């Protein structure tokens, strides 16, 4: 699917010739009083009872999804697509229910930062959280949960009961255009943050997905690129992240990815869907395809795909009449069709979709003021102070503040694609890679309302004009934006357009320059030595401007830490250029490849550690306006893993939050460890000036182990292990050693 589809508006209705349209939900008949409607029964028993009561046609209806919008290209010589009338306008999808049995339809919406809208000039207007990478930068599971609960509530009140959230592909490629939707490069951090967002969403009788399963780490040729990765490396990296998210969030659904993995499309990979997810981890929910990610009937159903999504994007309606035929002629067993339906029903019962059905559009009752507070708090928790030569918080003595660029007089940028949330008062501005949606939360207005200084603005299009204005200012704040979006990767790690030159020119004119970055992921900073302060604000959501103003003026402490490594240059990456680019491929290879075995499980900081590369900013890095110390680090074996304790203290003069990062490593080099150390545990703690507290954390044994694909076990080898407290992956403050006995864990880490 291309970005193209996002801008298409409803076209003329076409008559479907291949797919019978779903019957509109009517009042449930008396037979709907079956055991499956008994809320005192377990979701398993209810799902069993419902499957037993269903006809084959009804089961088929559950496994086949529609797009809730239309475009002319969705009908062609081989297919006719008509958006069902019962779907919600301009939304991602619709799956009819079984009214006869009281099973509601599934109304699906994107995605991880809020309730999105697709392809209409009149989008629904909702609250947007900071991007996924920002939530990960908070290192705060509580923030992730609160945000998830908030967007799940908006989804429910908008009439949606399935939210296509939980995006968490590890950042193997810092130029990936969708990094902003995901939760960084470390399995523990990415998995627990995404898991908590999922848990929050699902606290609203809304199913959340976890996606894109798996290894969808680039947009370039995403529909076909074949990712090569060995089982062991996969289980110790991206799959471990998904495993943590699954255990934390218990998502009702998993969305399989566009790309191929080791030869098979993700949505046809028996290894990923059946073996890893369902058998090894025990996932009881259903696998839905990404939109356009289903490529077959028998192969997909056999491999473990349970529901074809938004079939308009596929070449054919694979899970409609073709699946009926395959079941009838035995190519797909009736047991398997039952299993597909049972999994969908289980997720619906387990998450309350049947007992607490959505009641259409109730959006007038969304508590927007409360949600603005939640998204603002999340933004404040996720802003990362990368450099500060004393310019921040902004001095009260400043008389003239100049603000440059980034549409900071209007608001803050957001990321593009299917996850796009529109908010009241939004505007679109042209960016080098496309049209970006900006939310009307102006950092300039937020700063101006908190200072007695005169605040002026230049838009930054003319670097000379900006430099002239900078000379007359006491302090300059440059807002630099990088629009990234689904469907395209960034061409390099630089800020787009002329922004690097603009910052250079302004900093040349006035060293008291603060740079606020609003980017989708890592960027390089050729001007870093010349500026006095840098704040990474990511895409900060619908109250982001207010959050930035509070942090810059010192009303709030910047307490975010990087969930990704910022490389010094693309030359440091496992792949200097992204594979699979059709334009660069001389033969226009129909089966493009990329080799993730180059780094294997050594993703992000682990790659940098293993190769002794110095990044621009390391994973875990983030400054504060106050200072912290830690003492008394100790570690003891606990169960099959470790218990770590230490005391943290706020040694500065203002309140702030510290992120405790515990890294673990074998003392002697152990075979099978992908890198010198791994993040073993983390915690975020808010402390008043002078306050201290003791912290106790558990390290999951899988983070001390290596995986053996043959026996499907994790092994912690006997020996001495270093347990390190650090304030980034590059800066260890304290180390202790602990002796561990040999441990064997099953595939679920038990
Ligand atoms: C994206 C998914 C999204 C789906 C439905 C696809 O293009 O990859 O993340 O949920 O569309 O809009």
XYZ file of C-alpha atoms and ligand atoms in Angstrom:
762
model
C 0.000 0.000 0.000
C 1.259 3.429 -0.782
C 0.645 6.794 0.775
C -1.560 7.368 -2.230
C -4.421 5.485 -0.634
C -4.443 7.792 2.348
C -5.477 10.730 0.235
C -8.246 9.037 -1.659
C -11.758 10.020 -0.924
C -14.820 7.825 -1.287
C -15.517 7.038 -4.895
C -18.615 5.737 -6.644
C -20.049 2.560 -5.229
C -19.309 -0.478 -7.354
C -21.254 -3.647 -7.475
C -19.373 -6.520 -5.954
C -19.225 -9.584 -8.139
C -16.857 -11.761 -6.148
C -17.757 -11.094 -2.566
C -21.163 -11.283 -1.040
C -21.707 -8.244 1.138
C -22.168 -8.707 4.864
C -25.685 -8.714 6.109
C -26.408 -5.680 8.244
C -26.608 -6.439 11.952
C -30.199 -6.857 13.031
C -31.606 -7.318 16.536
C -30.369 -10.639 17.867
C -32.959 -13.388 17.606
C -33.973 -15.460 20.680
C -31.383 -18.100 19.857
C -28.809 -15.513 20.796
C -29.390 -16.552 24.393
C -26.753 -19.282 24.128
C -24.032 -20.187 26.628
C -21.573 -17.901 24.850
C -23.518 -14.919 26.173
C -23.074 -16.042 29.781
C -20.556 -13.580 31.190
C -19.815 -15.851 34.151
C -18.173 -18.379 31.815
C -14.524 -18.190 30.775
C -13.701 -16.625 27.384
C -12.461 -20.073 26.277
C -15.792 -21.774 27.023
C -17.767 -18.944 25.519
C -15.702 -19.048 22.333
C -16.141 -22.826 22.104
C -19.897 -22.531 22.546
C -20.189 -19.808 19.937
C -18.134 -21.746 17.380
C -20.318 -24.805 17.939
C -23.425 -22.707 17.253
C -22.080 -21.186 14.046
C -22.618 -22.147 10.465
C -19.644 -22.308 8.133
C -20.829 -19.113 6.463
C -20.843 -17.312 9.797
C -17.338 -18.492 10.641
C -16.153 -17.297 7.255
C -17.751 -13.944 7.884
C -15.570 -13.487 10.992
C -12.284 -14.185 9.249
C -12.744 -11.759 6.370
C -12.194 -8.011 6.773
C -13.198 -5.015 4.699
C -11.599 -1.624 4.320
C -13.901 1.141 5.522
C -13.285 3.447 2.622
C -13.181 3.183 -1.150
C -11.032 4.188 -4.058
C -11.322 3.440 -7.759
C -8.107 1.370 -7.802
C -9.649 -1.083 -5.343
C -11.671 -2.484 -8.171
C -10.046 -3.765 -11.327
C -10.185 -6.634 -13.780
C -9.991 -9.273 -11.068
C -11.824 -7.758 -8.134
C -14.609 -5.434 -7.161
C -14.466 -3.733 -3.794
C -17.331 -1.929 -2.190
C -16.939 -0.469 1.310
C -19.637 -1.892 3.583
C -22.238 0.598 4.733
C -21.960 -0.627 8.314
C -18.280 0.334 8.541
C -17.320 3.616 10.192
C -16.455 6.295 7.670
C -12.838 6.746 6.598
C -11.489 4.157 9.004
C -9.132 1.220 8.630
C -11.523 -1.674 8.676
C -14.726 -3.503 9.352
C -15.517 -7.147 10.014
C -19.205 -8.034 10.224
C -20.534 -9.680 13.349
C -23.047 -12.497 13.669
C -26.212 -10.739 14.772
C -28.115 -14.027 15.089
C -25.789 -15.003 17.938
C -25.330 -11.560 19.463
C -21.724 -11.260 18.236
C -20.997 -7.635 17.358
C -19.050 -6.445 14.350
C -15.415 -5.410 14.625
C -14.838 -1.766 13.866
C -11.120 -1.228 13.406
C -9.113 1.956 13.640
C -5.474 2.935 13.636
C -3.395 3.344 15.758
C -0.814 3.924 18.455
C -1.144 7.639 19.223
C -4.901 7.966 18.991
C -7.933 7.509 16.798
C -6.821 8.018 13.214
C -8.780 8.906 10.094
C -7.970 7.924 6.540
C -8.670 9.498 3.188
C -11.257 12.192 3.766
C -11.177 15.954 3.864
C -13.378 15.810 6.967
C -11.449 13.712 9.485
C -12.653 12.938 13.010
C -10.847 15.208 15.442
C -9.213 13.505 18.401
C -6.416 13.760 20.960
C -2.962 12.621 19.848
C -0.377 11.257 22.230
C 3.303 11.865 21.591
C 4.634 9.335 19.066
C 5.509 5.787 20.141
C 9.232 6.533 20.189
C 8.493 9.459 22.525
C 6.522 7.248 24.885
C 9.490 4.876 24.879
C 11.732 7.863 25.677
C 9.742 8.363 28.866
C 11.056 4.982 30.084
C 7.854 5.036 32.078
C 5.440 2.095 31.822
C 2.892 4.161 33.773
C 2.956 6.844 31.094
C 2.504 4.200 28.407
C -0.458 2.687 30.231
C -2.139 6.052 30.898
C -1.724 7.032 27.245
C -3.076 3.701 26.047
C -6.069 3.975 28.377
C -6.764 7.466 27.046
C -6.652 6.597 23.343
C -8.586 3.381 23.961
C -11.308 5.437 25.597
C -11.453 7.738 22.561
C -11.590 4.722 20.272
C -14.454 3.183 22.244
C -16.404 6.426 22.336
C -15.821 6.812 18.608
C -17.472 3.449 17.993
C -14.296 1.383 17.479
C -13.644 -1.873 19.301
C -10.352 -2.864 17.657
C -7.371 -0.515 17.726
C -4.487 -1.282 15.386
C -1.913 -0.131 17.916
C 1.078 -1.722 19.617
C 3.578 -0.858 16.856
C 6.965 -2.024 18.092
C 9.385 -3.136 15.394
C 12.895 -2.715 16.786
C 14.857 0.207 15.373
C 17.321 -1.704 13.253
C 17.289 1.080 10.685
C 17.367 4.662 11.996
C 16.170 5.904 8.604
C 12.992 3.813 8.782
C 10.093 6.188 8.129
C 7.937 4.496 10.772
C 10.376 4.561 13.690
C 8.190 7.238 15.227
C 5.384 4.686 15.596
C 7.610 2.159 17.354
C 9.251 1.908 20.751
C 12.981 1.913 20.144
C 15.815 -0.565 19.787
C 15.951 -2.571 23.009
C 13.794 -5.699 23.513
C 13.032 -5.023 27.181
C 12.224 -1.331 26.821
C 10.342 -1.694 23.525
C 8.372 -4.704 24.729
C 7.361 -3.388 28.123
C 6.431 0.072 26.836
C 4.355 -1.302 23.948
C 2.875 -3.923 26.280
C 1.697 -1.247 28.682
C 0.152 0.822 25.891
C -1.720 -2.307 24.768
C -2.860 -2.999 28.339
C -4.127 0.573 28.613
C -6.071 0.374 25.356
C -7.589 -2.970 26.282
C -8.830 -1.591 29.616
C -11.640 -0.033 27.528
C -13.323 -3.117 26.011
C -11.247 -2.521 22.915
C -8.897 -5.136 21.399
C -5.415 -3.907 20.599
C -3.036 -5.441 18.119
C 0.671 -5.813 18.538
C 2.438 -5.212 15.214
C 4.048 -5.673 12.718
C 4.985 -9.279 13.306
C 7.835 -9.367 12.471
C 11.056 -7.665 11.298
C 9.262 -4.851 9.467
C 12.160 -2.479 10.132
C 12.131 -0.542 6.883
C 9.551 0.942 4.530
C 11.671 0.631 1.403
C 10.036 -2.107 -0.687
C 8.247 -3.202 2.473
C 5.699 -5.365 0.677
C 8.285 -7.730 -0.719
C 11.659 -7.362 0.954
C 12.851 -10.695 2.325
C 14.505 -10.380 5.713
C 17.095 -13.029 6.493
C 17.556 -13.748 10.175
C 18.573 -16.861 12.093
C 16.204 -18.302 14.709
C 18.532 -17.674 17.667
C 19.248 -14.061 16.739
C 15.544 -13.491 16.100
C 14.497 -14.866 19.500
C 17.129 -12.746 21.292
C 16.036 -9.513 19.595
C 12.749 -8.570 17.886
C 10.932 -11.729 18.929
C 12.014 -11.225 22.529
C 10.598 -7.698 22.361
C 7.288 -9.071 21.059
C 7.367 -11.800 23.701
C 7.763 -9.213 26.477
C 4.949 -7.104 24.987
C 2.707 -10.134 24.693
C 3.349 -11.114 28.312
C 2.821 -7.538 29.532
C -0.116 -6.508 27.402
C -1.900 -9.723 26.408
C -3.051 -8.287 23.060
C -6.190 -9.806 21.584
C -4.660 -9.683 18.138
C -1.296 -9.723 16.418
C -0.876 -8.096 13.012
C 1.509 -9.910 10.718
C 3.834 -7.729 8.683
C 4.180 -6.925 4.986
C 7.731 -8.178 4.512
C 8.933 -11.700 3.969
C 11.009 -13.416 6.626
C 13.461 -16.153 5.619
C 11.651 -16.610 2.331
C 7.989 -16.603 3.369
C 5.660 -13.642 3.629
C 5.178 -12.842 7.329
C 1.472 -13.611 6.942
C 2.378 -17.004 5.455
C 5.182 -17.844 7.832
C 4.328 -20.997 9.752
C 7.462 -20.445 11.792
C 6.399 -16.978 12.969
C 2.650 -17.417 13.321
C 2.129 -21.009 14.274
C 5.370 -22.141 15.860
C 6.702 -19.053 17.653
C 3.541 -17.143 18.466
C 0.891 -19.769 18.989
C 2.767 -22.887 20.063
C 5.864 -21.558 21.768
C 4.285 -18.545 23.479
C 0.754 -19.892 23.812
C -0.992 -16.924 22.151
C -4.752 -17.494 22.285
C -5.865 -14.532 20.203
C -5.967 -14.114 16.431
C -3.506 -13.061 13.777
C -4.811 -10.443 11.357
C -2.914 -9.505 8.231
C -1.605 -6.037 7.534
C -3.650 -4.299 4.861
C -2.420 -5.868 1.645
C -0.411 -8.477 3.533
C -2.466 -11.537 2.585
C -1.143 -13.296 -0.516
C -2.948 -16.629 -0.573
C -5.762 -18.716 0.825
C -4.458 -22.183 1.696
C -0.854 -21.208 2.452
C -1.890 -18.314 4.685
C -4.623 -20.173 6.560
C -2.358 -23.173 7.086
C 0.534 -21.040 8.292
C -1.596 -19.449 11.005
C -3.235 -16.342 9.573
C -6.680 -16.107 11.190
C -8.195 -13.059 9.535
C -7.649 -11.310 6.232
C -7.811 -7.562 6.858
C -8.996 -4.768 4.564
C -9.162 -7.143 1.610
C -9.434 -4.223 -0.796
C -5.643 -4.017 -0.535
C -5.075 -7.643 -1.477
C -5.106 -8.972 -5.009
C -8.092 -11.166 -4.243
C -10.601 -11.810 -1.469
C -8.548 -14.807 -0.333
C -10.496 -15.563 2.857
C -13.940 -15.297 1.261
C -15.305 -17.746 -1.349
C -11.842 -19.207 -1.932
C -11.515 -20.186 1.714
C -15.021 -21.633 1.682
C -14.004 -23.775 -1.264
C -10.697 -24.755 0.359
C -12.530 -25.893 3.480
C -15.111 -27.783 1.450
C -12.534 -29.625 -0.582
C -10.284 -30.320 2.412
C -7.286 -28.142 1.541
C -7.946 -26.265 4.772
C -9.435 -28.399 7.522
C -12.729 -27.599 9.215
C -10.823 -27.756 12.482
C -8.570 -24.993 11.274
C -11.516 -22.792 10.272
C -12.999 -23.411 13.724
C -9.677 -22.457 15.267
C -9.597 -19.203 13.287
C -13.116 -18.267 14.393
C -12.521 -19.418 17.968
C -9.433 -17.229 18.298
C -11.304 -14.143 17.106
C -14.201 -14.882 19.434
C -11.862 -15.573 22.352
C -10.282 -12.136 21.938
C -13.721 -10.525 21.725
C -15.002 -12.267 24.864
C -11.763 -11.783 26.813
C -11.736 -8.059 26.128
C -15.399 -7.359 26.751
C -16.421 -6.568 23.172
C -19.539 -8.701 23.527
C -20.536 -7.726 27.063
C -19.796 -4.013 26.621
C -20.560 -3.373 22.970
C -19.653 -0.066 21.387
C -22.657 2.143 20.805
C -21.648 4.063 17.706
C -20.399 7.600 17.809
C -20.416 8.864 21.404
C -17.479 11.159 20.797
C -19.288 14.197 22.162
C -18.725 12.701 25.604
C -14.911 12.449 25.273
C -13.293 14.383 28.118
C -10.967 16.401 25.920
C -9.652 18.582 28.749
C -8.605 15.567 30.773
C -7.048 13.968 27.704
C -5.105 17.134 26.964
C -3.578 16.843 30.426
C -2.666 13.197 29.848
C -0.984 13.824 26.493
C 0.843 16.881 27.857
C 2.172 14.919 30.828
C 3.323 12.191 28.445
C 5.136 14.754 26.297
C 6.850 16.288 29.316
C 7.907 12.821 30.439
C 9.444 12.079 27.043
C 11.412 15.214 26.125
C 15.145 14.458 26.121
C 17.674 17.136 27.030
C 20.693 16.188 24.923
C 22.998 19.120 25.590
C 22.913 22.048 27.986
C 25.721 24.567 28.420
C 23.621 26.402 30.979
C 21.166 27.967 28.514
C 18.243 26.024 29.932
C 15.995 26.565 31.708
C 15.647 29.915 29.932
C 17.105 32.699 32.076
C 14.604 35.109 33.565
C 17.048 37.896 32.706
C 16.580 37.353 28.951
C 14.915 40.402 27.430
C 14.728 39.372 23.785
C 13.980 35.823 22.762
C 14.057 34.946 19.076
C 12.214 31.860 17.893
C 13.118 30.461 14.502
C 11.377 27.943 12.253
C 9.415 24.748 12.646
C 6.056 26.579 12.479
C 6.588 27.101 16.213
C 4.289 30.109 16.006
C 1.492 27.691 15.103
C 2.161 24.305 16.655
C 3.984 20.994 16.521
C 4.481 18.431 13.771
C 3.127 14.865 13.637
C 4.099 11.773 11.653
C 2.264 10.636 8.522
C 0.529 7.530 7.220
C -2.208 5.273 8.499
C -1.580 6.281 12.125
C -2.323 9.934 11.389
C -4.558 11.500 14.022
C -6.218 14.818 13.198
C -6.970 17.238 16.011
C -9.186 20.292 16.256
C -7.567 23.264 14.537
C -4.937 21.204 12.703
C -3.168 22.625 9.666
C -1.061 21.099 6.958
C 2.289 22.470 5.886
C 4.563 21.348 3.073
C 7.701 19.535 4.161
C 10.497 18.271 1.891
C 9.062 14.718 1.905
C 5.341 15.520 1.887
C 2.507 17.338 3.609
C 2.663 17.248 7.399
C -0.172 17.683 9.866
C 0.606 20.195 12.614
C -1.340 20.421 15.856
C -2.223 23.891 17.136
C -0.160 23.795 20.315
C 2.339 26.583 19.776
C 5.670 26.430 21.620
C 6.066 30.157 20.893
C 2.797 31.043 22.578
C 3.639 28.732 25.476
C 7.001 30.446 25.962
C 5.605 33.964 25.497
C 2.998 33.376 28.193
C 5.725 32.390 30.652
C 8.282 35.186 30.163
C 8.510 38.949 30.417
C 10.923 38.971 27.469
C 9.886 40.150 24.031
C 9.414 37.060 21.897
C 9.770 37.417 18.130
C 9.540 34.846 15.351
C 11.111 34.324 11.957
C 10.108 31.322 9.891
C 13.684 30.366 9.007
C 13.273 30.185 5.262
C 15.884 32.881 4.886
C 18.966 31.860 6.897
C 20.566 35.301 6.507
C 17.497 37.049 7.868
C 17.388 34.585 10.771
C 21.081 35.170 11.520
C 20.578 38.958 11.454
C 17.689 38.648 13.918
C 19.749 36.237 16.053
C 22.470 38.835 16.535
C 19.989 41.141 18.248
C 18.541 38.496 20.568
C 19.622 37.455 24.064
C 18.722 33.893 23.289
C 17.613 32.059 20.144
C 15.490 28.936 19.985
C 15.483 27.124 16.650
C 12.748 24.566 16.040
C 13.856 21.920 13.540
C 11.343 19.463 12.145
C 11.672 16.191 10.295
C 8.468 14.792 8.834
C 8.604 11.043 8.494
C 5.794 8.845 7.334
C 4.614 5.373 6.564
C 5.605 4.256 3.093
C 8.956 6.041 2.873
C 12.300 5.953 4.605
C 14.404 9.051 5.059
C 17.148 9.417 2.447
C 19.816 10.050 5.117
C 20.260 11.008 8.756
C 20.309 14.746 8.185
C 17.531 17.131 9.003
C 15.606 17.688 5.776
C 15.841 20.794 3.627
C 18.179 23.579 4.619
C 17.714 23.238 8.367
C 21.283 22.168 9.192
C 22.558 25.238 7.351
C 19.985 27.426 9.073
C 21.012 26.225 12.548
C 24.684 26.662 11.606
C 24.103 30.235 10.461
C 22.037 31.189 13.486
C 24.513 29.622 15.932
C 27.349 31.411 14.153
C 25.524 34.698 14.793
C 24.616 33.886 18.397
C 26.151 31.074 20.442
C 23.230 31.263 22.823
C 21.223 29.069 20.520
C 18.913 26.312 21.734
C 17.794 23.701 19.190
C 14.493 21.906 19.702
C 14.198 18.860 17.463
C 10.835 17.465 16.421
C 11.950 14.331 14.600
C 10.682 10.828 13.955
C 13.940 9.264 15.111
C 17.701 9.820 15.197
C 19.329 12.626 13.208
C 22.926 13.789 12.932
C 23.841 17.268 14.194
C 26.701 18.809 12.228
C 26.167 22.049 14.220
C 26.263 20.420 17.673
C 29.493 22.079 18.893
C 28.223 25.514 17.964
C 24.933 25.503 19.877
C 24.348 25.849 23.605
C 21.513 23.378 24.142
C 19.586 20.665 22.330
C 16.227 19.162 23.241
C 14.727 16.161 21.403
C 10.940 16.625 21.500
C 10.002 13.896 18.953
C 6.419 14.311 17.686
C 5.027 15.565 20.981
C 1.267 15.233 20.374
C -1.634 17.622 20.602
C -0.396 19.450 23.720
C 3.245 19.250 22.691
C 3.885 22.974 22.352
C 2.754 23.561 25.914
C 4.959 20.708 27.125
C 7.991 22.086 25.271
C 7.388 25.557 26.760
C 7.142 24.138 30.270
C 10.382 22.220 29.873
C 12.297 25.107 28.275
C 11.223 27.499 31.026
C 11.945 25.023 33.809
C 8.373 24.499 34.982
C 8.905 20.842 34.138
C 12.132 18.856 34.277
C 13.235 17.126 31.072
C 13.267 13.492 32.095
C 13.221 11.562 28.828
C 16.130 9.315 27.838
C 16.960 8.061 24.363
C 15.277 4.748 23.472
C 17.540 4.596 20.400
C 21.174 5.267 19.615
C 21.833 8.458 17.653
C 24.616 7.412 15.248
C 27.410 9.819 14.346
C 26.976 8.857 10.695
C 25.323 6.285 8.458
C 28.770 4.696 7.981
C 28.438 3.256 11.499
C 25.280 1.305 10.672
C 25.072 -2.392 9.787
C 23.782 -1.324 6.365
C 25.258 1.866 4.982
C 22.360 2.041 2.569
C 18.943 0.494 2.893
C 18.527 -2.700 0.861
C 15.743 -3.417 -1.579
C 15.443 0.000 -3.173
C 13.910 -0.626 -6.584
C 15.558 2.466 -8.046
C 19.022 1.291 -7.034
C 18.508 -2.310 -7.958
C 19.940 -2.831 -11.406
C 17.811 -5.868 -12.166
C 14.694 -4.612 -10.416
C 14.911 -7.787 -8.377
C 11.390 -9.127 -7.810
C 12.659 -10.843 -4.665
C 14.727 -8.183 -2.889
C 16.635 -9.247 0.219
C 18.074 -7.719 3.314
C 20.377 -9.500 5.696
C 19.602 -8.929 9.365
C 22.133 -11.589 10.290
C 24.753 -8.886 9.764
C 23.921 -7.518 13.195
C 21.767 -10.446 14.318
C 20.542 -9.687 17.815
C 23.105 -6.888 18.225
C 20.599 -4.139 17.488
C 21.324 -0.482 18.267
C 23.642 0.095 21.221
C 24.628 -3.566 21.177
C 26.049 -3.160 17.658
C 27.851 0.016 18.716
C 29.219 -1.729 21.833
C 30.348 -4.818 19.978
C 32.183 -2.761 17.364
C 33.481 -0.113 19.790
C 31.790 2.620 17.758
C 31.216 6.033 19.315
C 27.717 7.281 18.583
C 26.634 10.904 18.579
C 24.403 10.187 21.589
C 24.136 6.775 23.208
C 21.036 4.767 24.016
C 19.721 5.721 27.452
C 21.208 9.218 27.411
C 19.287 12.214 28.774
C 20.160 15.200 30.977
C 18.079 16.905 33.641
C 17.967 20.275 35.397
C 18.838 18.513 38.606
C 21.458 15.902 39.460
C 21.121 12.371 40.777
C 23.382 9.909 42.491
C 23.037 6.225 43.117
C 24.639 4.106 45.815
C 24.587 0.677 47.377
C 24.229 -1.314 44.155
C 23.818 -4.970 45.004
C 22.629 -8.058 43.155
C 21.528 -11.486 44.313
C 20.118 -14.492 42.452
C 16.319 -14.527 42.482
C 14.428 -17.436 41.017
C 16.200 -18.173 37.763
C 17.124 -14.506 37.317
C 18.441 -11.693 39.453
C 17.306 -9.155 41.972
C 19.083 -5.816 41.899
C 18.785 -3.083 44.479
C 20.236 0.373 44.888
C 19.438 3.764 46.348
C 18.883 6.805 44.142
C 19.044 10.381 45.385
C 18.200 13.749 43.906
C 21.345 15.715 44.747
C 20.309 18.914 42.998
C 18.096 21.831 43.844
C 14.931 21.050 41.912
C 12.516 18.160 41.556
C 13.096 15.728 38.726
C 12.830 12.136 37.584
C 15.708 9.754 37.222
C 15.855 6.696 35.008
C 17.704 3.797 36.605
C 19.270 1.643 33.908
C 20.662 -1.745 34.890
C 22.896 -3.415 32.327
C 24.051 -7.014 32.633
C 26.966 -8.922 31.134
C 28.948 -12.094 31.760
C 32.358 -11.362 33.301
C 34.093 -13.770 30.916
C 33.099 -13.549 27.269
C 30.342 -16.073 26.757
C 29.531 -17.662 23.446
C 26.101 -16.710 22.206
C 25.927 -13.232 23.705
C 25.333 -10.876 20.820
C 27.036 -7.955 22.497
C 29.099 -6.968 25.533
C 26.011 -6.014 27.566
C 22.230 -5.913 27.619
C 19.683 -3.743 29.362
C 18.433 -5.974 32.175
C 15.988 -3.740 34.037
C 14.928 -0.112 34.313
C 12.789 2.170 36.439
C 11.732 5.784 36.437
C 11.560 7.555 39.781
C 10.399 11.050 40.591
C 12.339 12.682 43.416
C 12.074 16.043 45.146
C 15.306 17.970 45.734
C 17.314 16.117 48.374
C 14.980 13.106 48.386
C 16.254 9.557 48.109
C 14.608 6.185 47.746
C 15.615 2.569 47.447
C 14.787 0.655 44.310
C 14.532 -3.092 43.799
C 14.318 -4.542 40.302
C 14.139 -8.020 38.853
C 16.140 -9.072 35.825
C 14.266 -11.540 33.628
C 16.459 -14.645 33.224
C 16.083 -14.497 29.432
C 18.181 -11.344 29.538
C 20.985 -13.368 31.124
C 20.560 -16.307 28.780
C 21.052 -17.421 25.220
C 18.445 -19.271 23.188
C 19.009 -22.694 21.680
C 16.634 -23.261 18.732
C 17.184 -27.039 18.677
C 15.998 -27.668 22.253
C 13.885 -24.495 22.432
C 15.388 -23.569 25.745
C 17.084 -20.553 27.230
C 20.271 -21.246 29.150
C 21.883 -19.070 31.767
C 25.426 -20.367 31.977
C 26.983 -20.753 35.414
C 29.523 -18.085 36.235
C 30.153 -14.529 37.304
C 28.016 -11.728 35.901
C 28.528 -7.989 36.024
C 25.512 -5.944 37.063
C 25.968 -2.312 36.131
C 24.041 0.845 36.900
C 24.449 3.383 34.129
C 23.001 6.659 33.005
C 23.345 5.547 29.391
C 24.673 2.521 27.553
C 27.993 4.393 27.331
C 28.308 5.524 30.912
C 28.387 3.031 33.739
C 28.344 4.543 37.229
C 28.577 1.467 39.432
C 29.279 -2.212 38.943
C 28.814 -5.235 41.145
C 29.405 -8.896 40.453
C 27.116 -11.815 41.135
C 27.670 -15.537 40.840
C 24.911 -17.449 39.039
C 24.341 -21.172 38.813
C 23.397 -22.875 35.554
C 19.716 -22.386 34.714
C 17.579 -23.831 31.963
C 14.340 -22.127 31.004
C 11.639 -23.255 28.665
C 10.767 -21.335 25.522
C 8.464 -19.071 27.574
C 11.288 -18.157 29.934
C 9.994 -20.225 32.858
C -0.207 -0.295 8.080
C -0.794 -0.797 9.374
C -2.186 -0.245 9.536
C -3.027 -0.646 8.352
C -4.474 -0.194 8.437
C -1.129 -0.472 6.907
O -0.683 0.306 5.875
O 1.022 -0.915 7.832
O 0.036 -0.428 10.432
O -2.734 -0.674 10.744
O -2.453 -0.098 7.183
O -4.594 1.144 8.169
